[in-house]
Coordinates of C-alpha atoms in Angstrom, one line a residue:
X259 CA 32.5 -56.6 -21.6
X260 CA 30.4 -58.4 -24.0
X261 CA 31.1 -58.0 -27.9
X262 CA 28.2 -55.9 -29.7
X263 CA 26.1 -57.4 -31.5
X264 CA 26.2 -57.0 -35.9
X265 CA 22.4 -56.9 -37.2
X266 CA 23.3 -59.9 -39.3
X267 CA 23.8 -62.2 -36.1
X268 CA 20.4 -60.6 -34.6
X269 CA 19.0 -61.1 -37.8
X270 CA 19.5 -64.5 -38.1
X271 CA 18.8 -65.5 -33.8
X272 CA 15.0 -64.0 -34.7
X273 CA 15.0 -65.9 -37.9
X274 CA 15.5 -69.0 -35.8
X275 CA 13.6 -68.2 -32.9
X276 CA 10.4 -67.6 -35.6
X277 CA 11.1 -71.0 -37.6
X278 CA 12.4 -73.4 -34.9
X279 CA 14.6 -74.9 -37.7
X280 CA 18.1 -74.5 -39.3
X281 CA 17.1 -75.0 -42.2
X282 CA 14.5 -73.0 -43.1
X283 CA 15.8 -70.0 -41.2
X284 CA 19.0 -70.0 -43.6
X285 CA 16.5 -69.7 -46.7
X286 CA 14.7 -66.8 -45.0
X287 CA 18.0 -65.2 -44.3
X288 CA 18.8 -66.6 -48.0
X289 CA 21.9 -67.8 -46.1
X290 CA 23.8 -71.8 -46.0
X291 CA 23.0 -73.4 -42.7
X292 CA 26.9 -73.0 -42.1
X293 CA 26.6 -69.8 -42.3
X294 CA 23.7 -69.0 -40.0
X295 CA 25.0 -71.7 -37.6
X296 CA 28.9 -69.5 -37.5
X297 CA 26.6 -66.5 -36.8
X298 CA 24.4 -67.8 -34.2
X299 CA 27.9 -69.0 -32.5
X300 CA 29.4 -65.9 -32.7
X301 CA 26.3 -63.9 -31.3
X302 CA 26.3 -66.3 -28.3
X303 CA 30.2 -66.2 -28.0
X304 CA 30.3 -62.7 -28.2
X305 CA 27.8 -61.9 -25.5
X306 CA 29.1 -65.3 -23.4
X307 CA 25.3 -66.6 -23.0
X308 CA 23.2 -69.9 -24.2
X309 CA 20.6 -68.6 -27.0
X310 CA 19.2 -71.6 -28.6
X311 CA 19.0 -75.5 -27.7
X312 CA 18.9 -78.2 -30.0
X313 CA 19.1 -81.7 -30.4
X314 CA 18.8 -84.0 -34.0
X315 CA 14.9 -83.3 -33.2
X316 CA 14.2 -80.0 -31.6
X317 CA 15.1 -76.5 -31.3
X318 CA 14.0 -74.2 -28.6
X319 CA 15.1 -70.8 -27.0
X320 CA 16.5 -70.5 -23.8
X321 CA 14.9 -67.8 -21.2
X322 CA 17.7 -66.2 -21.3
X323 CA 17.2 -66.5 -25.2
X324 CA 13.5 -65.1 -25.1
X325 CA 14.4 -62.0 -23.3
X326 CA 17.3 -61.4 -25.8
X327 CA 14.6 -62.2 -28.8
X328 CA 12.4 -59.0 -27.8
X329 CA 15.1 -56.7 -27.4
X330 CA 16.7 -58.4 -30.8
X331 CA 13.1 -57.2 -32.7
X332 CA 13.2 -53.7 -31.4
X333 CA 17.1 -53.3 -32.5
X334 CA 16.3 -54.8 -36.0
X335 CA 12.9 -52.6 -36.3
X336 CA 14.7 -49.3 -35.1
X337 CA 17.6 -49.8 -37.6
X338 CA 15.0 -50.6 -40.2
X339 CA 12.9 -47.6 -39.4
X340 CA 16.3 -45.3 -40.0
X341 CA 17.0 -46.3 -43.4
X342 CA 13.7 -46.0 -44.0
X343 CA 13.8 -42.4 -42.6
X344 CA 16.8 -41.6 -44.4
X345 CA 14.9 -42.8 -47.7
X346 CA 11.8 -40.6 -47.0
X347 CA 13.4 -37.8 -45.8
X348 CA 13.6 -36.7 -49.8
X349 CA 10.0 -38.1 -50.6
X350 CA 7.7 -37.5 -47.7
X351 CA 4.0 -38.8 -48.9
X352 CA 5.7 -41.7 -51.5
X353 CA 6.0 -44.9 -51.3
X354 CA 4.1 -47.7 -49.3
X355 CA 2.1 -47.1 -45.9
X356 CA 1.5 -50.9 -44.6
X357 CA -1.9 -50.3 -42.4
X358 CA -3.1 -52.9 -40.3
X359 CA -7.4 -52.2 -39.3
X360 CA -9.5 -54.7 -36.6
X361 CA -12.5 -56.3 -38.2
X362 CA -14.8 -53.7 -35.9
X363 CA -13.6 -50.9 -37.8
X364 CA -12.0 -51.6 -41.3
X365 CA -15.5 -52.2 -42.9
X366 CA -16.8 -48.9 -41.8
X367 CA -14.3 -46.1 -41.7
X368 CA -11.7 -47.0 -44.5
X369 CA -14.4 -47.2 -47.4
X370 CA -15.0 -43.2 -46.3
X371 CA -11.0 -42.6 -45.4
X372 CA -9.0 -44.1 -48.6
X373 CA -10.7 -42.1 -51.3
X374 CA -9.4 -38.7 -49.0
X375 CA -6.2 -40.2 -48.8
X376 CA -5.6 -41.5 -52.3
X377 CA -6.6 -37.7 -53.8
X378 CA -5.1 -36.0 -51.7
X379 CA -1.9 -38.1 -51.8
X380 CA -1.7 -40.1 -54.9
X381 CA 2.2 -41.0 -55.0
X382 CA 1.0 -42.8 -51.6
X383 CA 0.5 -46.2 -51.6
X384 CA -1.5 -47.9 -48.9
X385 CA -1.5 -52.0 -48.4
X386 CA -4.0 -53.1 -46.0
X387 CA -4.1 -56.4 -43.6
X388 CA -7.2 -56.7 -41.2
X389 CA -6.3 -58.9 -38.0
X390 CA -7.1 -58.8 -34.2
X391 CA -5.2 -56.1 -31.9
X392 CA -2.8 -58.1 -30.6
X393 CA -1.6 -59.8 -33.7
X394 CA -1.4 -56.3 -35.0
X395 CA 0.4 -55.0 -32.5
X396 CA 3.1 -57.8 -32.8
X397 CA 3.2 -57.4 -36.8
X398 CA 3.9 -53.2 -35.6
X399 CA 6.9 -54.0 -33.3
X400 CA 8.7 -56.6 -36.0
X401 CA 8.3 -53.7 -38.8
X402 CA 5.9 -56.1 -40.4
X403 CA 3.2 -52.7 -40.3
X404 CA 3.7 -48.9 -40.4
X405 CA 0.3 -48.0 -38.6
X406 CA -2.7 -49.7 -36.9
X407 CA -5.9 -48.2 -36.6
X408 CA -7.5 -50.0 -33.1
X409 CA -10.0 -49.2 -30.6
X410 CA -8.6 -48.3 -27.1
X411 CA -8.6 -49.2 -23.9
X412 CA -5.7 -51.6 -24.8
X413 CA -1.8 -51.7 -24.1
X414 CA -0.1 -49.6 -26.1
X415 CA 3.2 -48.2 -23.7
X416 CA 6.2 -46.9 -25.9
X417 CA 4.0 -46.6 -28.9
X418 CA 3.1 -43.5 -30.6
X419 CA -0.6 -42.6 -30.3
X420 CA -2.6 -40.4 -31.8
X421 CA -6.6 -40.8 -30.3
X422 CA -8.9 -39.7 -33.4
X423 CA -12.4 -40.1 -31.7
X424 CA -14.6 -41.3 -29.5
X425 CA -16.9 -44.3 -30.4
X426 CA -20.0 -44.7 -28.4
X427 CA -22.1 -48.4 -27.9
X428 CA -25.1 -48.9 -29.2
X429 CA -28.1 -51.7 -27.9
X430 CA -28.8 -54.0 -30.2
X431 CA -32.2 -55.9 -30.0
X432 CA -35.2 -57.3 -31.9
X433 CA -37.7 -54.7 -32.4
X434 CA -39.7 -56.4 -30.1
X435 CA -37.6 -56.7 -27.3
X436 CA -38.2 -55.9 -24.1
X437 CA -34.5 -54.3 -23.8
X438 CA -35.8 -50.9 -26.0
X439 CA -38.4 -50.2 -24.2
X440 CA -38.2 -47.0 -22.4
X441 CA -37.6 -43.3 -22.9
X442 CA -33.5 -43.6 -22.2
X443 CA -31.5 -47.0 -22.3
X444 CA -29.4 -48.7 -19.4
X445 CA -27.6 -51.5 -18.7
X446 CA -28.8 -53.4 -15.4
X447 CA -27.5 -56.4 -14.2
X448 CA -30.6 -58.4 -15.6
X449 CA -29.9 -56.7 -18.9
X450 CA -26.6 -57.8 -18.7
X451 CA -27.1 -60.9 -18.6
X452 CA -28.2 -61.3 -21.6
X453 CA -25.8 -59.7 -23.6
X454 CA -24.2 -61.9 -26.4
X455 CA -20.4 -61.6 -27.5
X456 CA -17.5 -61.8 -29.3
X457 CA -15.0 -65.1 -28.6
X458 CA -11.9 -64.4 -26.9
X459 CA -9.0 -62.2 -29.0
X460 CA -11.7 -59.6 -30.2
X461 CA -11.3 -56.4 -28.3
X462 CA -15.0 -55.3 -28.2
X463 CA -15.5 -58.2 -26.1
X464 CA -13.3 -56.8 -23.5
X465 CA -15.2 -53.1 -24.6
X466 CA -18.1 -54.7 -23.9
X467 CA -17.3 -56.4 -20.4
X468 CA -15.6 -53.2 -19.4
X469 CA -19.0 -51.4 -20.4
X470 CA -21.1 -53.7 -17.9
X471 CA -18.2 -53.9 -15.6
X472 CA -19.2 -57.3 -15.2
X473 CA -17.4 -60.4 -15.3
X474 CA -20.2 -62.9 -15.7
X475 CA -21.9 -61.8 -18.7
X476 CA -23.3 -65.4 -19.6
X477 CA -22.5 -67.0 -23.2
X478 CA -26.0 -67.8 -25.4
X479 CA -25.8 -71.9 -24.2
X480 CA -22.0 -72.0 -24.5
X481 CA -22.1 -69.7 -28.0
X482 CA -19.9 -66.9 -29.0
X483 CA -19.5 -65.0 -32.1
X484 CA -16.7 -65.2 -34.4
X485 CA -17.6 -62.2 -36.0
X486 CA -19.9 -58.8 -35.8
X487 CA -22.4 -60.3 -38.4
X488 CA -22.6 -63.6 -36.8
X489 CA -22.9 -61.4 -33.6
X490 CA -26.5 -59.9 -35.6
X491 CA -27.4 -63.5 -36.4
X492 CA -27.8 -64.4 -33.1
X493 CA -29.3 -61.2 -32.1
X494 CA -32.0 -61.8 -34.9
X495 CA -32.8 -65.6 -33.8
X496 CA -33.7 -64.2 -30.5
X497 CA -30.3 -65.4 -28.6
X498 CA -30.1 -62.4 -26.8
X499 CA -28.7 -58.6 -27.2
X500 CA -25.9 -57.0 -28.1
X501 CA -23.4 -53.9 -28.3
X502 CA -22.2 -52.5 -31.3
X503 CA -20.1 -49.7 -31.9
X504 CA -22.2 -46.4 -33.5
X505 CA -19.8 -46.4 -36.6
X506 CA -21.0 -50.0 -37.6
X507 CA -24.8 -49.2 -36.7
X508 CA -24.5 -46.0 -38.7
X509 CA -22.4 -47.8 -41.5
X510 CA -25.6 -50.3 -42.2
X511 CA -24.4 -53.2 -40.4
X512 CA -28.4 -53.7 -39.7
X513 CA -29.3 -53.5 -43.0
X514 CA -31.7 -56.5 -43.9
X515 CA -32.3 -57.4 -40.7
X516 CA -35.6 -57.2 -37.8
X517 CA -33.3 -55.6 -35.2
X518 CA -33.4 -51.9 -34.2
X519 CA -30.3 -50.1 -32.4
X520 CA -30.8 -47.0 -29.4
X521 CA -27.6 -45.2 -27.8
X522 CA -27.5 -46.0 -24.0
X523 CA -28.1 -43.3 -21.6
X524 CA -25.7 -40.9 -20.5
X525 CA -22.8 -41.5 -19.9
X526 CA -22.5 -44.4 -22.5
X527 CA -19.8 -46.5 -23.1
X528 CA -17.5 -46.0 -25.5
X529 CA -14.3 -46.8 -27.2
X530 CA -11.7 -44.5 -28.7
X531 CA -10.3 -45.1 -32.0
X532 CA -6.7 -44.6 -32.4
X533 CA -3.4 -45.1 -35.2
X534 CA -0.5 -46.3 -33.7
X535 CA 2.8 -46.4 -34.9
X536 CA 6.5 -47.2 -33.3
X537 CA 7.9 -44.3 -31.7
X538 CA 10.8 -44.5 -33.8
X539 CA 8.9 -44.5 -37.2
X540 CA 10.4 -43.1 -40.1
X541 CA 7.0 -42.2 -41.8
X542 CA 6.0 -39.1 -38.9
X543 CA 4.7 -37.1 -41.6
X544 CA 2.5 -39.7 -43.5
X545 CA 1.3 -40.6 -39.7
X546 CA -0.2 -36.7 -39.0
X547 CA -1.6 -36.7 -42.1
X548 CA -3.0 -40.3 -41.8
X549 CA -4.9 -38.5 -38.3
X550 CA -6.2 -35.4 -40.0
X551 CA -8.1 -37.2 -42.9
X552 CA -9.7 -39.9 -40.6
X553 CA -10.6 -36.9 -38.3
X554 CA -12.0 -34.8 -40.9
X555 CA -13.8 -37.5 -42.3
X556 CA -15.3 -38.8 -38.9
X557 CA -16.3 -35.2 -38.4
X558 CA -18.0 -34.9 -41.7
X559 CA -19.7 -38.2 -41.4
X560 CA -21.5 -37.8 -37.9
X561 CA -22.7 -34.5 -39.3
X562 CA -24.4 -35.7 -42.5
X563 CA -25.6 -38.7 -40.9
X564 CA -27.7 -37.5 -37.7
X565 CA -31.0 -38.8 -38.0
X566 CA -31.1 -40.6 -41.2
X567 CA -29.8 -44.6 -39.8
X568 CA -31.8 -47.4 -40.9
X569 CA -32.6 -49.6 -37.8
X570 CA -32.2 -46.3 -35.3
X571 CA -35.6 -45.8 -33.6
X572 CA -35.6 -42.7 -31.1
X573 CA -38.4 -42.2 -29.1

């Protein structure tokens, strides 16, 4: 039977695996290179299988390695999460929360969210990194993150989710455009076709396809936006149309611009917004309480707001 593992030697096999070099994994792991090298050995004596290949040049992980490497993260996160639990079990609500937000909804729900939080919690400390879902997700299973507020449909098995609320899409066009005309707003293949998007790694562009459920939604001569208000740009030069989520059309993203925004017809696509966390996380109290604020807040907001959006036009 293999020898168990010690966290050290995973430790330092993920160190390696992330740096691709000796030497710079020891300074991570504040560790000689003779040292993480006798670890490394030991890790691969003990379980009798080839991690890591290198030469004078290279180093790379075997498959065998890269199958070890993801179950190696969720040993080291689970362990971390237990101290971690151990140390809040005295302080719930203090400390650090790190909260990871995609670019589609950090802009428009944490300006409303953080004030709540900080009043109502103010021994709670909250550090913030915006990225795209999937580099989220990656930073939440290597304890990099606590929470990440993201917009489902998207992978999220063995996580902990809590669905906050639903998000409906909204057309986007010149005032002008053809696309608004009508009593109610739908999405026909013609129409379709000349919706603009998102490049590749943003998840509304996968909302968006999903919402046509089509696959060959052309790109504005070969163009895609790197970004909702590039997205706009385009939609103001007359490029085309667009989808946006209602919390950016109600949080002013048109503001200073020509174009005017209508909610499709029943029943309109939408996204749900969610905060994830690992199952195993330590901070289970700070999580619920994360949920009820952004909850209460969304409820608050779509209340106040109905009927006073600048560049909504109802008919």
């Amino acid at each position: 039977m293999a020898a168990l593992p010690s966290l050290r030697q995973l430790r330092y096999f993920v160190a390696i695996a992330q740096e691709l070099n000796f030497t710079r994994a020891a300074e991570v792991c504040f560790v000689g290179q003779s040292t993480l090298s006798a670890g490394l050995k030991e890790l691969e004596d003990g379980l009798g299988i080839r991690l890591v290949e290198r030469d004078r040049q290279n180093v790379a992980i075997t498959p065998i390695g890269l199958e070890i490497l993801e179950r190696a993260k969720t040993i080291l996160a689970s362990s971390q999460d237990l101290v971690e639990y151990a140390d809040a079990a005295g302080k719930p609500m203090a400390g650090t929360i790190r909260l990871g937000v995609i670019p589609t909804i950090a802009p428009f729900l944490l300006p409303n969210v953080m004030p709540d939080i900080r009043t109502r919690f103010p021994s709670l400390k909250i550090a913030l990194r915006e990225d795209l879902t999937a580099n989220l997700l990656t930073r939440l299973a290597e304890h990099q993150l606590d929470f990440i507020l993201i917009a489902l449909p998207y992978e999220t098995s063995g996580l902990l989710v809590k669905e906050l609320f639903d998000d409906e899409f909204w057309l986007v066009a010149r005032e002008d455009d053809p696309a608004l005309k009508g009593k109610e707003i739908y999405l026909p293949a013609k129409m379709a076709e000349r919706l603009l998007l998102l490049e590749e790694g943003h998840c509304l562009r996968e909302h968006t396809l999903q919402a046509c459920k089509r696959s060959d939604i052309r790109k504005a001569d070969g163009m895609e936006a790197t970004s909702l208000l590039t997205l706009l740009q385009m939609v103001d030069s007359g490029m085309g149309i667009a989808l946006l989520p209602e919390m950016a059309v109600r949080g002013g993203l048109l503001n200073g611009t020509s174009l005017e925004a209508r909610p499709l017809a029943p029943p309109a696509p939408k996204r749900v917004i969610a905060l994830v966390a690992r199952s195993s996380t330590a901070h289970i109290e700070e999580f619920q309480a994360f949920s009820d604020c952004i909850q209460e807040r969304f409820k608050k907001g779509a209340k106040s707001s109905r009927g006073a959006v600048k560049g909504l036009r109802k008919d």
